Each structure stands twice: as C-alpha cells, then as structure tokens.
Amino acid sequence: MQGGWLEQFYRRMAAEPKTAPEAPAAPSEVSRRDFIQSGLVTGVTAGMAAGGMLAQTQVAQAQATGDTPIGPKWWPSRWGPQDEAGASNWITPAKVLEAVPLIKTGKIYEMGRVYQGEQPAFGARVFALRILGSPANADTPFGNNKLMYHDDFVCTELGQTGTQFDGLGHIGCETGKRGDLSETRWYNGVTELEMYNMNGLTKLGIEKVKPIFTRGVLVDMVAHLGRNMNLGEAIKPADLMGALQRQNISEGSFKPGDAIFFRTGWSEQHWIKDNTKYNEGCPGINLDVAKWIAQKQLCVAGADTWPVEVVPSENPDLPFVCHQELITKNGIFLHENMDLSELGKDRVYEFVYVFTPLRLKGATGSPGRPIGIV
Amino acid sequence: MQGGWLEQFYRRMAAEPKTAPEAPAAPSEVSRRDFIQSGLVTGVTAGMAAGGMLAQTQVAQAQATGDTPIGPKWWPSRWGPQDEAGASNWITPAKVLEAVPLIKTGKIYEMGRVYQGEQPAFGARVFALRILGSPANADTPFGNNKLMYHDDFVCTELGQTGTQFDGLGHIGCETGKRGDLSETRWYNGVTELEMYNMNGLTKLGIEKVKPIFTRGVLVDMVAHLGRNMNLGEAIKPADLMGALQRQNISEGSFKPGDAIFFRTGWSEQHWIKDNTKYNEGCPGINLDVAKWIAQKQLCVAGADTWPVEVVPSENPDLPFVCHQELITKNGIFLHENMDLSELGKDRVYEFVYVFTPLRLKGATGSPGRPIGIV
Amino acid sequence: MQGGWLEQFYRRMAAEPKTAPEAPAAPSEVSRRDFIQSGLVTGVTAGMAAGGMLAQTQVAQAQATGDTPIGPKWWPSRWGPQDEAGASNWITPAKVLEAVPLIKTGKIYEMGRVYQGEQPAFGARVFALRILGSPANADTPFGNNKLMYHDDFVCTELGQTGTQFDGLGHIGCETGKRGDLSETRWYNGVTELEMYNMNGLTKLGIEKVKPIFTRGVLVDMVAHLGRNMNLGEAIKPADLMGALQRQNISEGSFKPGDAIFFRTGWSEQHWIKDNTKYNEGCPGINLDVAKWIAQKQLCVAGADTWPVEVVPSENPDLPFVCHQELITKNGIFLHENMDLSELGKDRVYEFVYVFTPLRLKGATGSPGRPIGIV
Amino acid sequence: MQGGWLEQFYRRMAAEPKTAPEAPAAPSEVSRRDFIQSGLVTGVTAGMAAGGMLAQTQVAQAQATGDTPIGPKWWPSRWGPQDEAGASNWITPAKVLEAVPLIKTGKIYEMGRVYQGEQPAFGARVFALRILGSPANADTPFGNNKLMYHDDFVCTELGQTGTQFDGLGHIGCETGKRGDLSETRWYNGVTELEMYNMNGLTKLGIEKVKPIFTRGVLVDMVAHLGRNMNLGEAIKPADLMGALQRQNISEGSFKPGDAIFFRTGWSEQHWIKDNTKYNEGCPGINLDVAKWIAQKQLCVAGADTWPVEVVPSENPDLPFVCHQELITKNGIFLHENMDLSELGKDRVYEFVYVFTPLRLKGATGSPGRPIGIV
C-alpha cells in the first residue's frame, strides 16, 4: 500500500462522502459465519454473493465483543510469540520441492515493473535516481588501463515504491487510547514502543522474511470478465471462484504457502499513462477474499494495483482493512504494482513464483523483481 | 566494485608505491597465447603457473598494437551491436531447464548480506535508511479500523552498496584523448556521449539485464587452502583448478551461462567487524582467471569481497583490470560483497543461483538478495 | 536556473518550433557596439529599443570571429586567473559600510520562499523532507528529564531547488569539440576536467562565494506596467529604464557590487497554484539587460521567476544565454524563485540585501533565505 | 544537538557509569532559589560557585512538586499560546536598529563551517553531496550557445548537520505515561499528536522562526582560560562572569533578544581532525548558565561544539537538560558546531549576528551560514 498517501486519501474521503460503487448485495441465505470461521470453504458460488456488507457487520461485531478495533487479539502468531517472518515460514525445503515440477519449459515471466521517476508516486513520495561520476573525475581515468566508472544514487521510500512487497512493519492497528504507542499493535502483537527506531525497525524488519519460491496462481479477472476492471470494483469470493473455474484450477488445490495474484487490468491501463487516475482508487479484493486468503494460509497476495484490495473499500469507514486482515493479523504479504499482463496473455495460471525481498535492515517493505517460471 | 573509492585508493597507491604481494611466478613453458586465445583450456595445471606477469605483458602488447588501452576493440558484442543485456543473454529457457535438476532437497541458501548503515562504505558512499511515519500523523489512525503505518526512506548509491551486482554501465575505458567523451567506451562500444544522462543512463541500464536462474559453482578457496586468504593474495588459474579438483568439479563441466563464486573468507573475517581493513584491499582473482571466465563464457563471477578481483592488482599500473576484462569487454557481471559462508560450511559446490537484478531504469548496478538452491 | 529541466524544455522547443513572442524590434540607429563594449551607458532610452535582435547578431558575430560559441574568451577574470568568488568580491568592508545607511526603520522583508514538497519541481527534480524520530525510539526518552527529539531528513537538488542562488559551477559552455571536457569552460575559463568530482566540484564550489551584504534595488515591473508580466515577455533596457525612472532611481546610482531584483508577478500568480504553468516559461530580462548588468558590474541579479531571464529567449537558438552572460562570463550570481511581493507592495525600492550562501563544499548553488532590510 | 547520536551515547553512558569530570562544587551560601527564580541576577560572582549540584537538586524538586519531569509546565509561552516563533520574536525593527551601530568597519566574520562529507557525523547521520549532470547529457550542449550545466544532489539530516540551528520541534519532553504521544510536550506545550507529520511537522517548523539580526556577544573561554577547554568541562556562571569581565562587557549590557556565543576551542582542536574525539563529549555551559540565558531572555546561544552544553552533563541522569531548558521551556535557539576562531583571534566580542534560518517547511532545524559584522 502507498502509505504516505493514506492521509490525503482519507481526508478526501472524509470531505467528499463516497457512495458505494455498487449496491450492497442482499444477505446470503447461507451462514456467513460458517464461511468465515471454517477453515474449509464449500458451496462457494451460492455463498459468496453476500460480499462486503456482511464483512462489515463482522468487523462491527468484532469491535463490540473483541479486544481491538479489528477483532479479537491476533497474537501470538501460529509460529509462536517471537516470530517475525510471518507467512514466509511456509517456504520450507519441502515447499520448494513441491513447486519445482511446475517448471516445465524454463520460461521466465517478469511480474514486476521497471523503477523510474515517471512511475506513479503517491502523496509526497519520491523516486529519484541520479547518475554520478562522469569520466571526468580529477583522477580518472585510472591506470594504464584507463578505467572509467559511474555510480548511481537513489533516494526514495524504497520499500514502498513501484513494484513493492509490504512487510510486517508496514501496517498496524491502534488498539488503545489515541496516541498510546504501547497499545499500537502490529503483526504478532508487537507494539510500536518495542519496534520503532528512526534508523530501522528493531522488530518485524523486512530482513526477517524468508526467500520465497513457491507455487503461484494467477487469477485473471480481465480474461474472466472480458474487460478491465473499474475503480472501486470489488473482487468478491464468487468472482474469485468463477475466475478459478474458468482457469480449471480447483479451490482445493491451494495449499499453505501458495501465492495468489489478481490481474485487474488497472496498471495496464493507467501506469505512467495517467498517474492521477491510477492513484485515485482501484479495483481489488474485498474483505471476504482477504479472509479466504487467510483461511487458505497463503503466503503472498499480489495484484496489478497499488493496494491489492479494492479502493474505496466496500465499507468506507474501514479503509485498507484487507491490509490489516492479511499483514497485521495473519502475517501474509502483499505484492503491489505488479505487471501480470504477460502471464495473462499467455494464459499462464500456475507457475513458480520467486521473490527474494531485499534484506534492508529494519525496513517496512521491499522493492524487487518478482518472476514467474513455468 | 566500489567506484567512489577508486579515486582515493588509486591516489594512495600512487603515493605509496606498492610492492607486489608475492614474487611473480616464472614464465611458463607452454604458450600463454594458446591458453588465452583458445576457447578451450587444457593442460591447465601446468600452464597456470605463469600468472599475472604474462597477463601484464599481454596488456602492454595489446596497447602497443591494438586500438584501446585494454586491447583490440571489443565491439560489436557476440550478441550484436545493439545488445545491452550482455552475458545474461545466456539465460534462456533451455538454460533454466538445465539448471533445475540441481534442486534436490529444496534448501535455500542466502548468498548476500543484510543492508545496514553499519556495513563497509567506501570513500564517500552512504547508506541511510530511515523510518517514517510513526502512528502520530495528524490524521492517523485511519477509520474505525484504526489503521497505522510506517514507511521507510533510503538514500544510497543503491546499485553500488552492500551486496551488489555490477551492471554494464558501471565500468568503461577511455580509449581516446583525455576527457573526450566520444571516445570513452563501455560494453559493446557504447560511448559516454551516447549513454550519459543525469537521471539514468539511456543505454546499458541495469534494467536491460535478464533474470538469472542458472547453475552456480562455489570455488571454496578457504577449504582448499585450509585458511582465509590475505589482502593482495591472487587466485590464479592453478589455484582455481586445484580448488575445483578438490571439489570434484571438472573444468569441462562449465558451460556458457554458468556462474562462479569465490569464497576467500575476506568478508567473514572483516565485514562490519573491521570496515577499514575490509576496504584496504582484498584477495581475489587475477587477470588470467578473469580471462578464463570470459573464455568459458560464464554469466556472473562473484565473491565475498568488494571487487571480486585481487586488490592491489598484480600489476599496480592496471587497477581493476579484471572489471574491464569481464564487464566492459565481455558483458559478464560481477557480484560483490557476497556471503558464501553457509554454502562453504555445508560443502555445497553446485546449486541453482537465482538473482533478479532490480530493474532500476538507467542504473549502473543493483542490490538484491541472491540465493542458492539445492 | 532549473537545470534538470533544460533537456526536456529544449527538446520540446526543438519539436515545436516556437514563434517569437513578439516581433523583433527595428535595428537601432545608434551603434550597439558602443553600447555593449563601453563601460559607460549613456543615451540609454534611445539606444535600448534595438533589443534582442541585435544581441543575436552580436552572438553570431562573436562566434564567427571569437574563440567560443558565446564570444571572445572570457578569462582570466578581472579578479585574476585563480579567482573563484566572482562578483562576490565586490562585497568588501567598504561596500558593507556603504550599504548600512539604507537601514532606517529596521524592518526586515522576506525575499525568498518556504521550501516544501508542493513547490514547483522541474523535470525530474525532487524535494523530499521527512521527519524522523518519533519519541518511540527504543531508548527514548532519555534520562530523568525524559528528553525526546526529532530529526529531519532532506533529499533534493539542494542548490537548485525553490529559492535558489546559482553559483559559478552551475553554467558553462562547450567551447571545443562535442564531448571534449578539456574544452568545456566555466567561469574564469576553468575546464570541466579541472573541476568535476562526483562528490563535489573541486573548483568554483559555492563555498567560495563571499557573504553578501549590499545595496539591493527592486525593479517593480508589475507596478511599472500596472499588470503582471506574461510568459515570454522580455524586460528590455528601455523597460528597465522606465521602471527605474518611475521609482526615482537613477541609472547612475548603480555601483559595482549592487544587487538588482526584478518583480514580474510570475511567481505571485503561479507558484504552487499552477506549477505546470509556472514551469512552461516566464517573463524576464533579455540579453541586453544582462549585458547592462554586467557592465554595471553588479553582484547579483534576481527575480520572482525560475531563471531570471525571459523564457523562451528572444532568440530561441540561444536558450538561457543570459545565464552564460552573467554567470559564466562575468561571475555574476542569479537569485531565482524569489518572492518580491512584500517589497513591491510597500514600495520599497532600495534596501540592504543580505544573503549568505550555504557553504556546501563543491556545490553548484545554494538555497537560503534572502532578506531585505530598510 | 546531534539527536541521532543520543541513543548510542546514552546507552554508552548507562553501560559505563561515568565519574563526574570534576568534583562537585560546595553548596553556596546564597540561596540558589533566589538566583534561579528571580528575573534579576545580582551578586553573581559569589553566587555562581554552586554549579551543577544545586541545579540537579532543583530539577529533582521540580519533579517532586511540578507537573513535568523538568519542572512546572512551561506553557503558554510569553508570546501567547499560539506562538511558534519563540525567542525570535525579540527581533523587531527596533531591535535591528539597536544592533546596527555595532557595524563600524564593515568587516564580516564567518561564524559557521563548510558543509562536507568529511565533517563529524553522529550516530547514523549522513551528509552526502553529489554532482549531477556532466556536460554529456544526451541533449547537451543546448543551443548555438552550447550551454552546459551541473546540478547537485544532497541527502542529509539537513537541519541537524554541520553548523546547525536547533528549532523548536527538535527537543521535547515526555510528560506523561511512557509512549503516550498526547503527553509528549514541546515548546509552548505543543504535543506530539498535534504536530507530527512524516512529511514535515505541522507545528513548530523552522519556517516559523524570524530572521535574526541582533547584537551578538562572544564569550571567549579560550582567551579567558589561556587554553582550550576539555571534554566534560563545564562553563559555570562564575566562568561566564569572569570571561565577560575580561572582555569589558558588563552583565547588565545584555538585553532581550541578544545572542551569546561560547568559544571553547573544541572544534578548532578536533573538527575533521579527530571526529571520534569530537563526538565523545565536549565542554560547554551547565544548567545554571542555561538558566541565566533564559533569565536574560536571549534569543540564541551558540558554541563551537555540537551541543553548546557540556557533555557529559553535570548530572548524568539529566542528559542534554540545557536543551530542554532553552529550547523546550523558553523557545531559545541553539547554534551548534560554529567556528568562532576568527572572532576570537581578532578579539571581536560584540558584533551584529545575522542568521536567517532556511525556511524548510516543518523542519526541526536549519543549516546556514551565520555571520558576525562589525
């Protein structure tokens, strides 16, 4: 997510009360509680129609009865109270071996974008790359071999720019009194007081995340819908199930540690071409799909949008609530601003997703160059 | 290589004339010309003894008779006059498939280091990571879900800091009159005039390099010698051959596009522990080994030192000449400041090396998180 | 001047051949040569009408007969071949004493603008200020006194952002073969080869400029014309003389080391309000006025625009030629992106101008906070 | 003060319990309470001997009875509850006029240092200046006038590097529960919650400070003592009075809005020459002198050290307590890392101090080039 931008965005939303991008669906006959709370999802097509409305209700209920604004306390994590690696813990040697057979042709797909100053920059974010060292340094060239060189200098919100991978120190929740850092909680219940340091977080830094080499699944909403998705258009569980069905991928095929990627067409339409439009919002998953991802115990959720989730969110009072559902509560990583067009065009729906986050000590996220191999 | 530092280093070398770290080897009986110019290397053990001395002679000869200070003009490249991807062109689907069977257990080894302010910084280089956005922004937390967030801000010579991958715009050669940018040449003969732009090189940028997924071979000099290597200690062809033999890897097993990594013990000894010492020089390959790498048409050469090659170089009048041999003349990438200790300790000598350089538009190099998979 | 932007600007100008913003004036009867080459300017009102056209002719003549594209070689400087301080040399103790009596009420006027991310940024320029160190650092607060602190982190083209003072290393001229750094000349004939260093120019750095405390004169074109000036509208010598006359300031009152500032209304209209418009061009002085400033041996020329001079320039084949006339040839500084509105509104036309450029070692310019005292 | 460094420093102090650099002075016979609480200071020489010991007692008393760890609540300010300019409010036109007669010869003294990468950098601070734009940009030179240019790029803790001027958002006090931002207080009682924003403080930013043109007084401790001062050596009220007497400056001559500067010899000894030593601590004023400065209602206190105050502080449990006394409680600015050697050598003890902080929106401090004019 493009954090620096939240402030402006939310302020704007407050000033211009948004109308829901589409009418809320009627309540489902089947119990949403079963869907959400069971680890197994069956009868999805029917049950999915309820969408965001119920999700909102559930959040409200959680708040009413639970410990925090986003439900019962989510810590300690399934990997113990000291864990800082989150869902990357799924990437074991066995998981790697499980993925390898997906490589059949050796073709590598780029899943990310080139970093450049022209890319969309949210709020006050910058991306500045500068070239240093023309060959005219006082002492160049060096030696009889007349060596010349360049360096580059980069200034940017490095973990939160361009194609980016949100780490566990990026998103949290204020669970106590306004401004009380001892009750601002992150993944595994870590508090702001425990982890903040101006020169790098002392806990939950991106360097704690393990290299990722796992099965990746593309959910091609563009192919499923026959069109690019629109701003504020939510991907609901039924949409997900429909798209998977079209791709002949069963819901049951998802295993813990897998990664999922949503192609909406958003960045193909607007990236660099219209950065203002790109930033105004986007299509994406709703809270129900986020919960499904958490139930499936996936490792990464990515998309060709800046926040993966739909913006504005279905309930405008819960901005970026999927970020909290996935990152804060479940340690699941978001991969944003991806380029999924080539995979989509070649109808590549299963592949080995390889991504090794830069080990920037104490950072909240990572740039990088994710690839898909088939 | 740590470019910013060259100036100081070379100035120091000029001021304090260095004595060769070891006596030059006696001339070899076998023709060095055959060794260097043939694409095939046989009878290596005997022929390797000649080492740096001859290499220096060859450079002098090249200068005398050739077009440039480092020999005959090296362009156009084997991939044509427009190529900007260099030896990453070897990484074809077939090459990927060739590497996959090396994955047997699924274990992933880290081959790089964590990026942090405490790491060695050469010359005037900086690495600054700062954490932004405590939860106290005027408008946070957001929504009823009380969302909080952090960003990080990084300023650094990003392509040339910590574990780094030297691209084709990093090292060149002044082939004409002092200060004549139209005769400063880089890989594939690109001139400074053609490629320089303050906001990103317009040619040879790191974003042109293809993702790398190939066979990697560790040359564990520490295990071979039974000790860490010393400053200025060269790895010569005979050393390389000896180490490979100990590891039961035949010279003939190397194929175009493979990657090679030299563990010297240098960074294990000095990284962060003694940054001054780390920067003063290092052990590494000499020009003969660089030429061998070029002949073998490898894709990447890496080491646990900052320049891969030995510093001071065998011929102090030819500083960083291996950089030119590999990068400038042959489009072969250098991977520096690696951590090869875990591979070494586990005696893992063959593996899949995966590295996807950050596609920083117009940059000279890339940080990253290289891994080895077995 | 906003250097980073030049490239784009000039490319655009080349692509869309511009028509002169106004018809060229008829040739003057009086000899332009006398005007330009004499150190004394007389009969100005009549002689000024000729404007840009003649100036262009002169450049052409200079090129034909002189050593460089902008006329005869301009070095050594009047302050000797080693000088790096340029027109700040005029600021002697005697000059300071000469200015002091202008202080009559003690009122201080701001002449610059606040630095902020929202300000116009040309081309790829950035201005990023970030706040570090919430009070939640692991070890804060400090002591029984519970000390808390913030730092700030800034990344920017510091010498060339917001209100900026162009130094002598900012603008030069290629006087030889394309790409020949030994014939790229700056103030006092310094060559690129002599001064370039990636970590700070070794000559002509802004730290060589002396603190400035001198008589400042405001030329209020807005008051003179009764309106804001337009894009591409030139201030010609006749305009200058007219405006001065309205202000009851004689041309003869200008002494070496004085500073002159032009209020055009451009930034009052567009600064932050419409950054795109602000950057597209601006009103400003033409080459004749630049030459007059040089003849008068002034120290600084400033304006409420980004380049002080008119853009597009009168002769589109000579972009930013006033920069070269003033900075490169005469060592006269430009102060750009000023806010002269308060001085104008209070009809303050003479004052003490105080500006002490940041001594950034080897920088090309300086930000700062210029003031006028009356 | 060099904030980033505090953490390390304080940790070190905790680990290695320091012994007081000198034996605490005997309690004074005269009532310290009178000294501190009266607005008038009389009988100073006798009363000053008590020094730090009593000051510590007073802090303890204040904590016992007052609202905050550093005494009774210090807000609203004397300039009202909305004030953000602090002691710069003293700089009125009348104050400027009062200072002007100090200009007698027109000589300008530099009071700051050159900014460069080699300067002492505390903790993780960086100062990186890079030169961009060799003349080889694809489209340079521009026009028939063959224009070339350079830019510079700077990354640094800009308000807290080199010669620096601490603003009112730099230092505060946690007055409530650990981690409660609603009870972290700054100048005028502003809370962290009210002012923090990652892209610039929304209150107390340095841009709110008025330009400073006032009487400056140098206290030359080096001349007074006949030697450079030592690490941890405090300037106590008696020392101040002694030095002033030697300079024939009466205590009564100080008026609200004046500025005071302490030359200790520290930076003359160690700046760049031994940065480690420079950072380990320093001589400087103690809390009593800080209180005297506050009582005198001065505008700025500066020194040729990094924190102005003595480090370690007299009471090691109250680190940097003078910062809070001056900045947080009284809105008085600190000017650090100055160069006062030329003033000292010329025995210039009174002068016009001119400093115009960079108006960096929302910054905690400012670099700059302070001057003294006589």
Coordinates of N, CA and C in Angstrom, one line a residue, chain C residues 6-93:
Chain C
L6 N 16.1 21.5 -18.4 CA 16.6 22.0 -19.7 C 16.4 21.1 -20.8
E7 N 16.8 19.9 -20.5 CA 16.8 18.8 -21.5 C 15.4 18.7 -22.1
Q8 N 14.4 18.5 -21.2 CA 13.0 18.4 -21.7 C 12.6 19.6 -22.4
F9 N 12.9 20.8 -21.8 CA 12.4 22.0 -22.4 C 13.0 22.2 -23.8
Y10 N 14.3 22.0 -23.9 CA 14.9 22.3 -25.2 C 14.4 21.3 -26.3
R11 N 14.2 20.1 -25.8 CA 13.7 19.1 -26.7 C 12.3 19.5 -27.2
R12 N 11.5 20.0 -26.3 CA 10.2 20.5 -26.7 C 10.2 21.6 -27.7
M13 N 11.2 22.5 -27.4 CA 11.3 23.7 -28.3 C 11.7 23.2 -29.6
A14 N 12.6 22.2 -29.7 CA 13.0 21.8 -31.0 C 11.9 21.1 -31.7
A15 N 11.0 20.4 -31.0 CA 9.9 19.7 -31.6 C 8.8 20.6 -32.1
E16 N 8.6 21.7 -31.3 CA 7.5 22.6 -31.7 C 8.1 24.0 -31.9
P17 N 8.6 24.2 -33.1 CA 9.3 25.4 -33.4 C 8.5 26.6 -32.9
K18 N 9.1 27.4 -32.1 CA 8.3 28.5 -31.5 C 8.4 29.7 -32.4
T19 N 7.3 30.5 -32.3 CA 7.3 31.8 -33.0 C 7.7 32.8 -31.9
A20 N 8.5 33.8 -32.3 CA 8.9 34.8 -31.3 C 7.7 35.4 -30.7
P21 N 7.7 35.6 -29.4 CA 6.6 36.1 -28.6 C 6.2 37.5 -29.1
E22 N 7.1 38.1 -29.7 CA 6.7 39.5 -30.2 C 7.7 39.8 -31.4
A23 N 7.2 40.6 -32.2 CA 8.0 41.0 -33.4 C 9.3 41.6 -33.0
P24 N 10.4 41.2 -33.7 CA 11.7 41.8 -33.3 C 11.7 43.3 -33.6
A25 N 12.4 44.0 -32.7 CA 12.4 45.5 -32.9 C 13.3 45.9 -34.1
A26 N 13.0 47.0 -34.6 CA 13.8 47.5 -35.7 C 15.3 47.8 -35.2
P27 N 16.2 47.7 -36.1 CA 17.6 48.0 -35.7 C 17.7 49.4 -35.2
S28 N 18.5 49.6 -34.3 CA 18.7 50.9 -33.7 C 19.7 51.7 -34.6
E29 N 19.5 53.0 -34.5 CA 20.4 53.9 -35.2 C 21.8 54.0 -34.5
V30 N 21.7 54.0 -33.2 CA 23.0 54.1 -32.5 C 23.8 52.8 -32.5
S31 N 25.0 53.0 -32.4 CA 25.9 51.8 -32.5 C 25.7 50.9 -31.3
R32 N 25.3 49.6 -31.5 CA 25.1 48.7 -30.4 C 26.5 48.3 -29.9
R33 N 27.5 48.4 -30.8 CA 28.8 48.0 -30.4 C 29.3 49.0 -29.2
D34 N 29.0 50.3 -29.4 CA 29.3 51.2 -28.4 C 28.6 50.9 -27.1
F35 N 27.4 50.6 -27.2 CA 26.6 50.3 -26.0 C 27.2 49.1 -25.2
I36 N 27.5 48.1 -26.0 CA 27.9 46.9 -25.3 C 29.3 47.0 -24.8
Q37 N 30.2 47.5 -25.7 CA 31.6 47.4 -25.3 C 32.1 48.5 -24.4
S38 N 31.4 49.7 -24.4 CA 31.8 50.7 -23.4 C 31.4 50.3 -22.0
G39 N 32.2 50.8 -21.1 CA 31.8 50.5 -19.7 C 30.8 51.5 -19.3
L40 N 30.5 52.5 -20.0 CA 29.6 53.5 -19.6 C 28.3 53.4 -20.5
V41 N 27.2 53.6 -19.9 CA 26.0 53.6 -20.7 C 25.4 54.9 -20.7
T42 N 25.2 55.5 -21.9 CA 24.6 56.8 -22.0 C 23.6 56.8 -23.1
G43 N 22.7 57.7 -23.0 CA 21.7 57.8 -24.1 C 20.9 56.5 -24.1
V44 N 20.6 56.0 -22.9 CA 20.1 54.6 -22.9 C 18.7 54.5 -23.5
T45 N 17.8 55.5 -23.2 CA 16.4 55.3 -23.6 C 16.3 55.1 -25.1
A46 N 17.1 55.9 -25.8 CA 17.0 55.7 -27.3 C 17.7 54.4 -27.7
G47 N 18.8 54.2 -27.1 CA 19.6 53.0 -27.6 C 19.0 51.7 -27.3
M48 N 18.1 51.6 -26.3 CA 17.6 50.4 -25.8 C 16.6 49.7 -26.7
A49 N 16.1 50.4 -27.6 CA 15.0 49.8 -28.4 C 15.4 48.6 -29.2
A50 N 16.6 48.5 -29.6 CA 17.1 47.5 -30.5 C 16.8 46.1 -30.0
G51 N 17.0 45.9 -28.8 CA 16.6 44.7 -28.1 C 17.3 43.4 -28.6
G52 N 16.6 42.4 -28.6 CA 17.2 41.0 -28.8 C 17.8 40.8 -30.1
M53 N 17.2 41.4 -31.1 CA 17.7 41.1 -32.5 C 19.2 41.4 -32.6
L54 N 19.5 42.5 -32.2 CA 20.9 42.9 -32.3 C 21.8 42.0 -31.4
A55 N 21.3 41.7 -30.3 CA 22.1 40.8 -29.4 C 22.4 39.5 -30.1
Q56 N 21.4 39.0 -30.8 CA 21.6 37.8 -31.5 C 22.7 37.9 -32.6
T57 N 22.6 39.1 -33.3 CA 23.6 39.3 -34.3 C 25.0 39.3 -33.7
Q58 N 25.0 40.0 -32.5 CA 26.3 40.0 -31.9 C 26.9 38.7 -31.5
V59 N 26.0 37.8 -31.0 CA 26.5 36.5 -30.7 C 27.0 35.8 -32.0
A60 N 26.2 36.0 -33.0 CA 26.7 35.3 -34.3 C 28.0 35.9 -34.7
Q61 N 28.2 37.2 -34.6 CA 29.5 37.8 -34.9 C 30.6 37.2 -34.0
A62 N 30.2 37.2 -32.8 CA 31.2 36.7 -31.8 C 31.7 35.3 -32.2
Q63 N 30.7 34.5 -32.5 CA 31.0 33.1 -32.9 C 31.9 33.1 -34.1
A64 N 31.6 34.0 -35.0 CA 32.3 34.0 -36.3 C 33.8 34.3 -36.1
T65 N 34.0 35.3 -35.2 CA 35.3 35.8 -35.1 C 36.0 35.4 -33.8
G66 N 35.3 35.0 -32.8 CA 35.9 34.8 -31.5 C 36.3 33.4 -31.3
D67 N 36.6 33.1 -30.1 CA 37.1 31.8 -29.7 C 36.1 30.8 -29.3
T68 N 34.9 31.3 -28.9 CA 33.9 30.4 -28.3 C 32.6 30.7 -28.8
P69 N 31.6 29.8 -28.6 CA 30.3 30.0 -29.1 C 29.6 31.2 -28.5
I70 N 30.1 31.7 -27.4 CA 29.5 32.9 -26.8 C 30.4 34.1 -26.8
G71 N 31.3 34.2 -27.8 CA 32.2 35.3 -27.9 C 33.6 35.1 -27.6
P72 N 34.4 36.2 -27.5 CA 35.8 36.0 -27.2 C 36.0 35.3 -25.8
K73 N 37.1 34.7 -25.6 CA 37.3 34.0 -24.4 C 37.2 35.0 -23.2
W74 N 36.6 34.6 -22.2 CA 36.2 35.5 -21.1 C 37.1 35.4 -19.9
W75 N 38.2 34.7 -20.0 CA 39.1 34.5 -18.9 C 40.5 35.1 -19.3
P76 N 41.4 35.4 -18.4 CA 41.1 35.4 -16.9 C 40.1 36.4 -16.5
S77 N 39.6 36.2 -15.3 CA 38.6 37.2 -14.7 C 39.3 38.5 -14.3
R78 N 38.5 39.4 -14.0 CA 39.0 40.7 -13.6 C 39.7 40.6 -12.2
W79 N 39.4 39.5 -11.5 CA 40.0 39.2 -10.2 C 41.1 38.2 -10.3
G80 N 41.6 38.0 -11.5 CA 42.8 37.2 -11.7 C 42.4 35.8 -12.1
P81 N 43.4 35.0 -12.5 CA 43.2 33.7 -13.1 C 42.8 32.7 -12.0
Q82 N 43.0 33.0 -10.8 CA 42.7 32.0 -9.7 C 41.4 32.2 -9.0
D83 N 40.7 33.3 -9.4 CA 39.5 33.7 -8.7 C 38.4 32.6 -8.8
E84 N 37.8 32.4 -7.7 CA 36.6 31.5 -7.7 C 35.4 32.1 -7.0
A85 N 35.5 33.4 -6.6 CA 34.4 34.1 -5.9 C 33.6 35.0 -6.8
G86 N 34.1 35.3 -7.9 CA 33.3 36.1 -8.9 C 32.9 37.4 -8.3
A87 N 31.7 37.8 -8.6 CA 31.2 39.2 -8.3 C 31.0 39.4 -6.8
S88 N 31.1 38.3 -6.0 CA 31.0 38.5 -4.5 C 32.3 39.2 -4.0
N89 N 33.3 39.3 -4.9 CA 34.5 40.0 -4.5 C 34.2 41.5 -4.2
W90 N 33.1 42.0 -4.8 CA 32.8 43.4 -4.6 C 32.4 43.6 -3.1
I91 N 32.0 42.6 -2.4 CA 31.5 42.8 -1.1 C 32.6 43.0 -0.1
T92 N 33.2 44.1 -0.1 CA 34.3 44.5 0.8 C 33.7 45.2 2.1
P93 N 34.5 45.3 3.1 CA 34.0 46.1 4.3 C 33.5 47.5 3.8

